[in-house]
Each structure stands twice: as structure tokens, then as C-alpha cells.
Amino acid sequence: MAENKYKKKAQRKQTKAKNILLRDTGISCVDEPTKYVMVANAGLVTGLQQEQLLELTLPYGGVDSIIMLPGKSYCFLIFKDVLHASRAYVSIHGKIKLTPNDSGPLYLAYAERVPEFSHSWNYYQKPPGLILLEEFVTEDEEESLLNCIDWKTTDSHLGQTLKHRRVKHYGYEFRYDINSVDKDCPLSEIIPSECNFLLDRLKENNANVLSSFPTQLTVNHYQPGQGIPPHVDTHSAFEDPILSLSLGSSIVMEFRHQIGQMIPVLLPRRSLLIMSEEARYAWSHGITPRKTDVIPTQSGDLTIQQRGERTSFTFRCIRKGECTCVYHDQCDSYKKKNSISKVHIIDDVLAAQLESLHVHEVYEEIANHFSHTRHKPWPNVVSFVQSLPFGSLLVDVGCGNGKYFGKKTGIFEIGCDHSVGLADVCRDRGFEVFNCNCLSLPLKSEIAEGCLSIAVLHHLATKERRLRAVEEMVRILLPGGKALIYVWAKEQERYKTQSSYLKQDRKNRKKVCDSELKHGQQHSDASKSKDTTSNKASSQFPSLPIHTNRTQFQHQDLLVPWKLKVAGKAELDKTTEASHLESSQEVPTFYRYYHVFQEGELECLCSSVKGAKPIQSYYDQGNWCIVLEKI
């Protein structure tokens, strides 16, 4: 009886997963075994790590790849052959938990194929400018180098123990509080003589990347499970290139570009990594804290490798003067030079004016109408709220009409919004709210376990202002507290599936588009009393294109029309932006400013926030979403 009960439950779970997969990707599950196996209840959304899944499935046969889709609670395994896949299926499906703390077992299904998009890693690709020289030192040289380091803390500059590793500097101290070096204050200890072979060995390997011997050495010692956060070595502090020698154990180092691309690079024991040009200046590099790595085998499939104690020797040349590279987004010298310029100050003033005109003033005008169109909460946001522990404080920054309040009992909730009209709606519903600008939250630091920012950041007109808003949210979080951020995605179609925004069409769409095109050409109709904000904008911000509602975005910075429905018309609903236009006099039009985010842009922005780390990111119905945790 009990066995039949579990079989029926597994079948229900499997059927549900099959329907979800068909709906999301158009891929069908099949009854006959294939080498493609869907894991129905584990993926990026559930916090799955490749190592966990590979460790569980490897005993049943070779795994070629693990495919994990952003924003999904399922993933795929590609086995070497059907036999290995069927062994895993029979042994795991409905029987084995991923971890002992899981509420139930994994549920599997055979798939006819896997999605074209994949987060599976290509270990043979490298960022431009990255060179890896394997077996750069011999075993005897490795032992000599490891033994030459004196970890005794006999000087303020020596043998520091950081949270995630032990570190020691030679030549110059790298100061983590300022992310730079004091170029006028060299250390008493110079680089050990055991390293003197470096230049000759580089020439032997046809890697003439250094014109002189390095002037600074940082030695990091990692225990298994320790890592280092993603970072770019400060441009103004060090010349190009940077060299890192891996001793004691192999490791996987992850390189991330600011647009979101991630490339894992396996650093074998005794190998030398050379980071030059784009790899040095534009890609961050880091090591995820864990005790195992997923690595490729010689036959091309994947396996698990246990980490051992690892020591890295990072050689750098102190830069004289400021950096003049072309990678401005990561360059502290460029940012320093331009942050005090009048152009930068004017940009910030114009950004504030744009937000005032095309965000704050507009929402005051449309507050009641907007509230009537925003009544259905996003399920993933509700799940985030419900995950907060009993007694937590939740702060909703840009709470709108408060549709995410009251979703969990036993927590305290406060909201803030720039719009007085929307705050009044919240107060009428019995919620605690106040008015403020998200760039400066009038709250004490470290008071909240949870923070929401749903559809707020995309109304800020510069990257610096968007970053400032995220930093404010992180500031009010307690250590270990989490923030969930949603922004509008430029990509409104994903895996050949349109977002709900594109799907919400109207019979009179052509009439709407013609009307919006007219507004786009004229920027506004001067005869309409409610369009004074748009007229004002045409002189101050003439370069901003006007978006055609319910179409794919063509620009990142744009104005999105809002058709204000006249009181007494048909019942308001969430698609009012494309509602019937009877005449230009009856339906006032307002233009809201948006910066729609490209894939990877939100992760890049949040990764630069000090004191926080992204722990989850996904795509949700036309939105890019991220969960940040305060460290």
C-alpha cells in the first residue's frame, strides 16, 4: 500500500513537471529512456549547485553536462549514453534526496532533448588575454616555494588572517580597506629569492609578458572550502599583466564579464595563470567557497574533484602614475578623474530632473489608476516574503499600493514610496508607509531581515544612482538579511516564449500603436491639458525615444506611455496601458522614464555593492530578478 502511494505521488510530480517543461520550452518528455534526464524539482531557483547533483549521479555513469536555466526550479543531466541515464533514473527517481535536509526525494523524467540555452560550463574557453601555462614549476620547486613563506605575524604587514584565507604580502602591502597600495611605503620584506627563476621560466615558455621582475607579491593560503570574492585587481595600483601561481592543489577560478558572461577556468596544481589586457582589466575573477569542483575528464565528461590546501603566489608590478586603459567601467583612475568633472555633476542633476518630471510627477497624476492595475502579486516575490523567519522586519522600498503586504503573518512590514498618492492608498488599506526617495532611506542601518525593490531601479536614470539605491537597501539589512530586486528586462521574449507584457494585446492595438506613433513623432499633443509634462520633456530630453506599448523594447533608455483611463469608463484592469482610446481629449497620456536592463546587467550592478553578494538570479515574465545577501 505504502509503495503504491509513493509511486502515485512520483507519477503526479512527474506529470506536473512534464507539463511545465512543455509550456516553458516546447520540449516533450518521453517514456522510453534517453540520455537526456530532467530533474523536476531542483534547479537554480532552489539553490542547486552542480557539485551536489554530479556527486549524486556519477556512481551510475558518466555525465557529459549539467544544464541549469535561470529562474527555473528544474534542470537537465546529459549522460554519456542511455544505459547510464536509465541506471540513474531507476535508482534516484522518487527514492533519493539530494541532501538529508530536503523534504522529499528527487523526481526525474526522460526528455526528448534539452533546451538550446545552457548554463553548462565550457572549460576550454578563456577570456581574451588569459594565458595558462601548465606544469610551470616542478614538484621540488613547489616544495621550495611553499617552505620559504614565514607565516609568523612578527610585523604589522605580515601573516594576516582574513575571514576566508590567510594572506601575506611582500614588497608592498595591499590594503583591503582601500583596495590599493601605498606606493610610498614599501615593506621591509622583499620577494623571496626562491622566486627569482620567474623571468627566465617565462622566456622558456615563450611568454615574454614582463619587462622587469615584479615588485609586489601576495601569497594566499586556502583551506578546502575557502575562497575569494569576485574582484578586479585595482587598475591604478598594478600594471598589466598579473601572474598567479597555483601550488598544493588545483582549483576552479570563475571569470565574469560585466555583461554577465561567466567562464570557469581550471587552474591545475603548479600552473601559472597570466591575466593580461581584457582579462586583467575588464573581467572579475574569484573562487567560490566550496570543498569540491566540477571538472572535465580526459574523455570529455564531468567529474568531481576534491579541493586540498592551496597556496597562490600572485606577482604584480606596482604602477607608476594612473591607469590609462580603455576599460572605463572597471577603472578607478578613469572614475576618479571623471567623478569631479562638471559633466558628471550636470549628468546627475539632469538625471534627477528627468526622474522628477517623468517618474515622480507622473505617478502622482496616475496613482489611483495605477493602483487599480496592480493587484496580482508575483508568486516568486510572495515566496520570498513567506521565506522570512517569524518576527522579521520587511521593508518594501517603492511599495506602490502595498500588494506584497499581508502575505505572511508574524512579521513586521513597513513600506516607502516617493508617491504621496500611492502611499495614501497603502494607508487606506491599513499598512505602515512613509514617503521618501529610494536614494536616501531615512532608516537606521542593519534593522531589517528582508527588503523588496519591485519595479523601482529601472526608473533611475544613471548607473550611479541605481547603484546608490542598492547600497541603501544593503545598508538597512542585518547581516544575513536578503533583498529581492525586480527590474524590467529589455528581453521580453525568452526561449521563444513571450512575456505577459507582450501577450496582453487588444483588438484595437493598431489604433493604439498609431496613436503612440503620433506621440512619438510629435512627443506630445500640445492641445491636451494633461500632457504638459510631456511637452516640458521635449525641450529638456529630446533624445529619449517613445516606446510603443506591448512591443519588444528597441532601446534601453526610453519613455513608456501611460494612457490615463477616464473615470466612469469600464472597470480598470492590469492592461489599461493599451486600453481603448476614444479621442485624444478623453484619454490623457503620460510618459514614464525607464531604463530596461539587459541580461547580466543587474548581476553586474549588484556584484559591485560592497558588503553584499548575489545568491540567486533569474528571469520572471519579462523581469530580471536577483536576491542579494548582506555579508
XYZ file of C-alpha atoms in Angstrom:
631
model
C 0.000 0.000 0.000
C 2.704 2.444 1.058
C 4.762 1.626 -2.035
C 1.795 2.306 -4.327
C 1.213 5.602 -2.526
C 4.780 6.741 -3.201
C 4.580 5.598 -6.841
C 1.404 7.601 -7.403
C 2.969 10.687 -5.810
C 6.067 10.328 -8.019
C 3.824 9.987 -11.071
C 1.896 13.144 -10.157
C 5.112 15.094 -9.661
C 6.455 13.784 -12.948
C 3.305 14.682 -14.883
C 3.304 18.196 -13.473
C 6.969 18.666 -14.409
C 6.339 17.406 -17.947
C 3.568 19.936 -18.461
C 5.720 22.774 -17.121
C 8.613 21.813 -19.398
C 6.365 21.624 -22.461
C 4.850 25.008 -21.634
C 8.221 26.698 -20.956
C 10.372 25.267 -23.733
C 8.213 23.232 -26.120
C 10.231 20.144 -25.178
C 8.327 16.913 -24.542
C 9.169 14.240 -22.018
C 9.078 10.629 -23.240
C 8.513 7.223 -21.679
C 11.404 5.475 -23.420
C 14.847 6.071 -21.856
C 17.052 8.731 -23.441
C 20.373 10.175 -22.339
C 18.579 13.448 -21.500
C 17.183 13.398 -17.951
C 15.123 16.212 -16.465
C 15.446 16.783 -12.711
C 11.953 18.058 -11.992
C 12.381 19.649 -8.559
C 15.925 21.001 -8.362
C 17.464 23.946 -10.223
C 18.907 27.420 -9.845
C 15.759 28.726 -8.124
C 16.065 26.032 -5.423
C 19.751 26.842 -4.840
C 21.083 23.725 -6.556
C 24.840 23.522 -7.122
C 26.357 21.468 -9.912
C 28.626 19.666 -7.465
C 25.693 18.324 -5.447
C 23.938 16.841 -8.452
C 27.080 15.437 -10.026
C 28.169 13.794 -6.772
C 24.784 12.071 -6.569
C 24.626 10.874 -10.183
C 28.242 9.942 -11.026
C 28.052 6.465 -9.435
C 25.545 5.475 -12.132
C 27.632 6.525 -15.148
C 29.371 9.333 -16.981
C 27.742 12.774 -17.172
C 28.571 14.964 -20.171
C 26.863 18.117 -18.982
C 24.520 19.701 -16.459
C 22.179 22.339 -17.883
C 20.648 24.845 -15.484
C 18.191 27.523 -16.619
C 17.923 30.867 -14.792
C 14.640 31.347 -12.974
C 13.718 27.649 -13.122
C 13.331 25.040 -10.378
C 14.332 22.211 -12.720
C 17.487 21.282 -14.624
C 18.867 18.642 -17.001
C 21.555 15.973 -16.996
C 23.115 14.782 -20.236
C 24.573 11.320 -19.666
C 27.219 9.602 -21.765
C 24.659 7.122 -23.054
C 21.147 5.798 -22.475
C 22.361 2.954 -20.245
C 23.928 5.335 -17.730
C 20.842 7.546 -17.798
C 18.486 4.633 -17.125
C 20.633 3.429 -14.208
C 20.422 6.842 -12.593
C 16.701 7.120 -13.283
C 15.842 3.744 -11.722
C 17.998 4.399 -8.642
C 17.082 8.049 -7.937
C 13.564 8.819 -9.196
C 11.244 9.175 -6.199
C 13.770 7.429 -3.924
C 16.835 9.536 -3.098
C 17.074 13.022 -1.583
C 19.648 15.489 -2.842
C 20.581 16.356 0.764
C 19.425 14.807 4.064
C 17.602 18.053 4.940
C 15.393 18.026 1.820
C 11.669 17.466 2.397
C 11.405 14.822 -0.306
C 13.281 12.868 -2.992
C 14.227 13.987 -6.481
C 11.800 13.334 -9.337
C 13.189 12.594 -12.791
C 11.847 12.289 -16.330
C 13.338 11.404 -19.706
C 13.343 14.281 -22.212
C 13.470 14.117 -25.997
C 16.146 16.826 -25.979
C 17.412 19.708 -23.841
C 16.993 23.481 -24.299
C 19.452 25.192 -26.606
C 20.267 27.723 -23.900
C 22.592 26.327 -21.273
C 24.486 27.437 -18.233
C 26.709 24.390 -18.549
C 30.323 25.453 -18.408
C 32.801 25.395 -21.249
C 36.135 24.663 -19.592
C 38.029 25.101 -22.831
C 37.014 28.714 -23.415
C 39.012 31.517 -21.815
C 38.540 35.285 -21.532
C 40.560 37.294 -24.091
C 44.059 37.961 -22.780
C 44.145 34.963 -20.399
C 47.107 32.574 -20.678
C 47.508 29.343 -18.685
C 50.902 27.621 -18.507
C 50.600 24.138 -17.007
C 53.462 22.434 -15.100
C 55.169 25.806 -14.793
C 57.211 24.631 -11.769
C 58.497 21.222 -10.757
C 57.470 19.347 -7.607
C 60.802 20.251 -5.968
C 60.330 23.943 -6.834
C 56.786 23.790 -5.481
C 58.030 22.436 -2.158
C 60.785 25.060 -2.010
C 58.305 27.884 -2.623
C 55.869 26.623 -0.003
C 58.630 26.294 2.588
C 60.035 29.784 2.022
C 56.949 31.540 3.417
C 57.221 32.539 7.079
C 53.661 32.953 8.351
C 54.699 34.319 11.753
C 52.981 37.627 12.485
C 56.128 39.430 13.630
C 55.270 42.626 11.786
C 52.025 44.515 11.206
C 52.407 43.819 7.497
C 52.996 40.080 7.749
C 50.836 36.994 8.047
C 47.348 38.485 8.160
C 44.464 36.057 8.651
C 41.389 37.102 6.721
C 37.911 35.625 7.074
C 38.249 33.338 4.070
C 42.009 32.755 3.835
C 45.457 33.539 5.210
C 47.431 36.182 3.331
C 50.919 37.664 3.325
C 52.441 40.485 1.254
C 55.993 41.147 0.039
C 57.379 44.335 -1.471
C 54.226 46.350 -0.843
C 51.156 45.678 1.279
C 47.830 45.516 -0.484
C 45.382 47.295 1.791
C 41.930 45.732 1.569
C 40.319 48.713 3.302
C 41.127 50.983 0.321
C 41.642 48.286 -2.356
C 45.032 49.718 -3.223
C 48.663 50.008 -2.125
C 50.646 52.807 -0.511
C 53.248 53.313 -3.222
C 55.390 55.481 -0.951
C 55.589 52.879 1.810
C 57.411 49.690 0.728
C 57.653 46.738 3.115
C 60.870 45.595 4.711
C 60.482 42.082 3.285
C 61.200 41.792 -0.418
C 60.020 38.984 -2.685
C 61.817 35.747 -1.632
C 64.833 34.725 -3.715
C 63.161 31.354 -4.382
C 61.037 33.243 -6.930
C 63.990 34.579 -8.932
C 63.531 31.964 -11.679
C 60.295 33.633 -12.831
C 61.545 35.767 -15.746
C 63.758 33.036 -17.224
C 60.983 30.463 -16.934
C 58.543 32.784 -18.738
C 61.033 33.147 -21.620
C 61.407 29.357 -21.771
C 57.630 29.143 -22.246
C 57.649 31.872 -24.965
C 55.658 34.130 -22.652
C 57.621 37.374 -22.657
C 54.945 39.282 -20.782
C 57.166 41.053 -18.217
C 59.834 43.632 -18.993
C 61.133 43.579 -15.403
C 60.847 41.474 -12.267
C 57.631 42.026 -10.227
C 57.757 44.473 -7.313
C 54.876 43.052 -5.277
C 53.866 39.544 -4.195
C 50.718 38.441 -2.400
C 50.635 34.913 -1.013
C 47.199 33.455 -0.204
C 46.720 30.193 1.679
C 43.328 28.488 1.293
C 41.905 25.619 3.307
C 39.412 23.343 1.480
C 36.094 25.201 1.398
C 37.629 28.676 1.415
C 37.528 31.114 -1.489
C 37.882 34.738 -2.509
C 35.068 37.094 -3.669
C 34.940 38.164 -7.337
C 37.125 41.224 -7.906
C 39.195 43.128 -10.448
C 42.713 43.991 -9.282
C 42.755 47.750 -8.833
C 43.814 49.398 -12.105
C 45.724 52.300 -10.539
C 47.694 50.012 -8.228
C 49.173 47.471 -10.650
C 50.482 47.268 -14.186
C 49.431 44.732 -16.819
C 49.803 41.718 -16.587
C 49.133 39.946 -13.275
C 50.541 36.460 -12.699
C 49.197 33.819 -10.290
C 50.969 30.553 -9.480
C 48.821 27.729 -8.016
C 50.579 25.405 -5.560
C 49.398 22.483 -3.435
C 46.049 21.851 -5.118
C 44.089 22.512 -8.283
C 41.130 24.904 -8.226
C 38.383 26.264 -10.492
C 38.509 30.055 -10.781
C 35.459 31.840 -12.167
C 35.831 34.820 -14.515
C 32.853 37.142 -15.002
C 32.382 39.922 -17.524
C 30.314 42.989 -16.679
C 27.659 41.967 -19.233
C 27.048 38.775 -17.255
C 29.108 36.150 -19.100
C 30.822 33.662 -16.795
C 33.712 31.359 -17.710
C 35.198 28.798 -15.301
C 38.922 28.160 -15.674
C 40.531 25.084 -14.151
C 43.909 26.010 -12.628
C 45.902 22.797 -12.287
C 48.411 22.395 -9.474
C 51.800 24.015 -10.315
C 50.293 26.045 -13.211
C 50.841 29.757 -13.860
C 47.890 31.979 -14.810
C 48.654 35.172 -16.741
C 45.898 37.807 -16.734
C 46.579 40.451 -19.366
C 44.664 43.095 -21.304
C 40.888 42.442 -21.264
C 41.155 39.506 -18.834
C 43.106 41.682 -16.413
C 41.129 44.916 -16.768
C 37.521 44.019 -17.628
C 36.854 40.568 -16.118
C 36.467 39.934 -12.410
C 37.911 36.716 -11.023
C 37.073 34.837 -7.858
C 36.892 31.432 -6.188
C 33.570 30.144 -4.875
C 33.870 28.790 -1.307
C 33.267 25.013 -1.549
C 35.151 21.782 -0.935
C 34.733 20.284 -4.416
C 34.850 21.445 -8.023
C 33.158 20.144 -11.165
C 35.884 19.497 -13.747
C 36.070 17.835 -17.180
C 37.734 14.430 -17.607
C 40.039 13.444 -20.453
C 37.139 11.606 -22.092
C 35.102 14.815 -22.135
C 32.508 14.139 -19.440
C 32.344 15.673 -15.949
C 33.602 14.549 -12.586
C 34.045 15.821 -9.032
C 37.443 16.888 -7.726
C 38.080 17.359 -4.014
C 39.955 20.507 -3.063
C 43.089 20.327 -0.969
C 45.110 23.034 0.777
C 46.134 25.538 -1.882
C 48.651 28.374 -1.846
C 48.742 31.000 -4.587
C 51.649 33.306 -5.392
C 50.306 36.425 -7.168
C 53.050 38.530 -8.774
C 52.379 42.176 -9.732
C 54.279 45.291 -10.744
C 53.389 48.490 -8.901
C 52.034 51.080 -11.335
C 53.684 54.479 -11.503
C 51.022 57.109 -12.104
C 47.389 56.487 -13.058
C 45.886 53.858 -15.354
C 45.099 54.930 -18.929
C 43.281 51.779 -20.115
C 40.136 51.810 -22.256
C 38.092 49.660 -19.845
C 36.456 52.612 -18.116
C 33.671 50.749 -16.316
C 36.212 48.936 -14.116
C 38.921 51.614 -13.994
C 39.282 53.545 -10.725
C 41.650 56.052 -12.365
C 39.060 56.937 -15.009
C 36.263 57.159 -12.456
C 38.350 59.354 -10.166
C 39.239 61.708 -12.986
C 35.657 61.998 -14.197
C 33.779 61.958 -10.900
C 34.827 65.524 -10.142
C 34.128 66.857 -13.600
C 31.334 69.308 -14.243
C 29.926 66.967 -16.858
C 29.370 64.300 -14.219
C 27.700 66.771 -11.863
C 25.458 68.070 -14.647
C 24.536 64.486 -15.584
C 23.409 63.789 -12.041
C 21.348 66.978 -11.940
C 19.737 66.171 -15.293
C 19.034 62.630 -14.118
C 17.246 63.985 -11.054
C 15.249 66.363 -13.242
C 14.307 63.549 -15.610
C 13.119 61.366 -12.719
C 11.172 64.229 -11.208
C 9.432 65.018 -14.492
C 8.881 61.554 -15.897
C 8.603 59.407 -12.771
C 7.604 61.341 -9.646
C 5.176 63.822 -11.223
C 3.641 61.166 -13.458
C 2.927 58.725 -10.631
C 1.256 61.457 -8.611
C -1.085 62.043 -11.539
C -1.864 58.378 -12.200
C -1.643 56.983 -8.626
C -5.253 55.799 -8.269
C -5.443 54.435 -11.801
C -2.069 52.723 -11.412
C -3.154 51.121 -8.135
C -6.229 49.600 -9.791
C -3.997 47.948 -12.413
C -1.613 46.438 -9.846
C -3.472 43.865 -7.794
C -1.953 40.473 -8.656
C 1.332 39.775 -6.814
C 4.223 37.929 -8.456
C 4.426 34.359 -6.998
C 8.218 34.429 -6.589
C 8.034 37.697 -4.650
C 5.373 36.215 -2.359
C 7.603 33.156 -1.835
C 10.474 35.450 -0.837
C 8.280 37.243 1.708
C 6.974 33.956 3.082
C 10.542 32.658 3.490
C 11.359 35.322 6.109
C 11.638 33.990 9.686
C 8.965 34.709 12.285
C 9.409 38.170 13.825
C 11.348 39.574 10.842
C 11.135 43.172 9.652
C 10.382 43.563 5.926
C 10.977 46.921 4.232
C 9.356 47.394 0.812
C 11.239 50.184 -0.985
C 8.881 51.583 -3.599
C 5.909 49.711 -2.180
C 3.324 51.203 -4.572
C -0.123 50.187 -3.386
C 1.275 47.627 -0.933
C 0.275 44.496 -2.840
C 3.058 42.458 -1.198
C 1.980 43.279 2.343
C -0.097 40.856 4.389
C 1.269 37.768 2.649
C 2.718 36.295 5.835
C 1.638 36.549 9.443
C 4.168 37.001 12.205
C 6.421 39.549 10.504
C 6.581 43.354 10.691
C 6.122 45.296 7.456
C 6.854 48.893 6.539
C 6.862 50.482 3.119
C 8.095 53.643 1.498
C 7.320 55.302 -1.814
C 8.021 58.677 -3.393
C 4.391 58.983 -4.496
C 2.107 60.594 -1.921
C -0.909 59.248 -3.801
C 0.274 55.625 -3.668
C 1.255 55.984 -0.004
C -2.283 57.182 0.720
C -3.639 54.044 -0.952
C -1.461 51.943 1.373
C -2.591 53.853 4.442
C -6.226 53.378 3.462
C -5.513 49.642 3.443
C -4.060 49.784 6.951
C -0.363 49.466 6.067
C 2.538 51.362 7.652
C 4.179 53.553 4.997
C 6.087 56.796 4.622
C 7.305 58.970 1.756
C 10.958 59.220 0.735
C 13.387 58.905 -2.158
C 14.942 55.448 -2.511
C 18.374 57.095 -2.887
C 18.279 58.140 0.769
C 16.257 55.914 3.105
C 15.542 57.626 6.469
C 16.097 54.351 8.346
C 18.787 53.124 10.723
C 21.425 50.750 9.412
C 21.091 46.984 9.964
C 17.462 46.823 11.087
C 15.719 44.561 8.536
C 15.823 40.876 7.736
C 14.208 41.410 4.340
C 13.934 44.123 1.711
C 11.924 44.378 -1.509
C 12.555 46.579 -4.541
C 9.998 45.630 -7.169
C 9.984 47.709 -10.369
C 11.882 50.654 -8.853
C 15.511 50.634 -10.029
C 14.518 50.869 -13.697
C 13.105 54.366 -13.019
C 16.568 55.710 -12.020
C 18.351 57.444 -14.860
C 22.059 56.670 -14.291
C 24.074 53.648 -13.269
C 25.496 55.578 -10.309
C 22.003 56.364 -8.990
C 20.881 52.769 -9.441
C 23.952 51.597 -7.539
C 23.265 54.118 -4.768
C 19.736 52.767 -4.354
C 21.003 49.183 -3.999
C 23.626 50.308 -1.483
C 20.904 51.958 0.604
C 18.919 48.707 0.706
C 22.001 46.748 1.718
C 22.759 49.317 4.426
C 19.449 48.766 6.238
C 19.748 44.965 6.110
C 21.011 42.984 9.063
C 23.991 40.680 8.364
C 22.489 37.633 6.691
C 19.453 39.666 5.598
C 18.272 39.405 1.997
C 16.960 41.831 -0.613
C 14.891 40.870 -3.664
C 15.116 43.217 -6.663
C 12.976 43.132 -9.827
C 13.646 45.299 -12.903
C 12.067 45.398 -16.344
C 14.028 43.317 -18.891
C 14.878 44.555 -22.360
C 14.392 40.948 -23.453
C 10.624 40.438 -23.429
C 10.851 37.081 -25.184
C 12.686 34.131 -23.627
C 13.123 30.633 -25.062
C 10.683 31.603 -27.839
C 8.043 32.411 -25.208
C 6.650 35.922 -24.993
C 6.324 37.683 -21.659
C 2.896 38.516 -20.290
C 3.600 42.143 -21.276
C 3.792 41.222 -24.970
C 0.852 38.822 -24.728
C -1.535 41.451 -23.337
C -2.833 42.580 -26.709
C -6.064 44.381 -27.605
C -8.372 44.237 -30.612
C -7.732 47.902 -31.177
C -3.949 47.520 -30.992
C -3.417 49.166 -34.350
C -5.319 52.206 -33.145
C -3.172 52.326 -30.019
C 0.062 51.961 -31.974
C -0.978 54.658 -34.442
C -1.755 56.966 -31.555
C 1.568 56.215 -29.844
C 3.456 56.692 -33.103
C 1.870 60.100 -33.403
C 3.023 60.918 -29.885
C 6.479 59.571 -30.705
C 6.767 61.893 -33.696
C 5.349 64.964 -32.004
C 6.458 63.990 -28.470
C 3.047 65.178 -27.216
C -0.148 66.887 -28.231
C 0.010 70.446 -27.015
C -3.769 70.693 -27.034
C -4.105 68.205 -24.166
C -4.047 69.772 -20.742
C -2.713 66.628 -19.085
C 0.267 66.330 -21.415
C 2.133 69.360 -20.104
C 4.771 67.097 -18.542
C 5.473 65.549 -21.929
C 5.717 68.941 -23.624
C 8.147 70.017 -20.955
C 10.237 66.927 -21.603
C 10.553 67.516 -25.311
C 12.771 70.535 -24.772
C 14.891 69.055 -21.947
C 15.158 65.422 -23.057
C 14.553 65.373 -26.833
C 16.729 62.312 -27.460
C 14.607 59.872 -25.450
C 12.604 57.615 -27.777
C 8.958 56.847 -27.016
C 8.138 53.179 -26.759
C 5.169 51.548 -28.489
C 3.291 49.637 -25.818
C 3.099 45.814 -25.981
C 6.089 45.580 -28.334
C 9.657 44.428 -27.861
C 11.950 47.141 -26.494
C 14.280 48.685 -29.067
C 16.164 50.969 -26.667
C 17.396 50.758 -23.079
C 16.524 54.312 -22.058
C 13.082 55.375 -23.166
C 9.681 56.839 -22.306
C 6.751 54.454 -21.910
C 3.263 55.911 -22.470
C 0.567 55.567 -19.818
C -2.988 56.072 -21.032
C -4.925 57.502 -18.124
C -8.373 55.939 -18.198
C -11.123 58.463 -17.645
C -13.283 57.932 -14.568
C -16.625 56.314 -15.324
C -15.285 54.088 -18.121
C -15.220 50.274 -17.981
C -13.703 48.537 -14.985
C -9.972 49.126 -14.653
C -7.687 46.201 -15.257
C -3.984 45.487 -15.435
C -3.760 46.086 -19.174
C -5.105 49.611 -19.132
C -1.948 50.933 -20.815
C -3.337 49.535 -24.060
C -6.996 50.298 -23.334
C -9.412 51.750 -25.892
C -8.693 55.320 -26.956
C -11.892 57.166 -27.769
C -10.300 60.518 -28.510
C -7.148 62.413 -27.632
C -9.181 64.782 -25.458
C -10.716 61.988 -23.359
C -7.580 59.956 -22.700
C -4.615 61.930 -21.329
C -1.201 60.402 -21.971
C 1.774 60.484 -19.617
C 5.308 59.304 -20.277
C 7.243 57.344 -17.677
C 11.040 57.061 -17.892
C 12.518 53.539 -17.912
C 15.991 52.078 -18.149
C 15.292 48.482 -19.214
C 18.024 46.046 -18.182
C 19.934 43.732 -20.491
C 20.816 40.177 -19.464
C 23.607 40.191 -16.856
C 23.379 43.934 -16.207
C 21.563 43.602 -12.874
C 24.050 40.980 -11.634
C 26.946 43.226 -12.658
C 25.435 46.206 -10.841
C 24.764 44.276 -7.637
C 28.133 42.494 -7.680
C 29.845 45.872 -7.254
C 27.999 46.598 -3.991
C 30.348 46.221 -1.045
C 29.154 44.107 1.851
C 26.683 42.045 -0.167
C 26.736 39.089 -2.507
C 24.239 37.900 -5.150
C 22.977 34.444 -4.181
C 20.308 33.925 -6.838
C 19.277 35.494 -10.133
C 16.527 34.593 -12.555
C 14.165 35.791 -15.301
C 10.495 36.129 -14.365
C 7.912 37.123 -17.007
C 9.817 39.990 -18.601
C 11.810 40.940 -15.490
C 15.385 40.342 -14.410
C 15.463 39.428 -10.737
C 18.167 38.997 -8.119
C 18.446 38.083 -4.448
C 21.242 39.808 -2.506
C 22.503 38.711 0.891
C 24.297 41.074 3.257
C 27.628 39.606 4.299
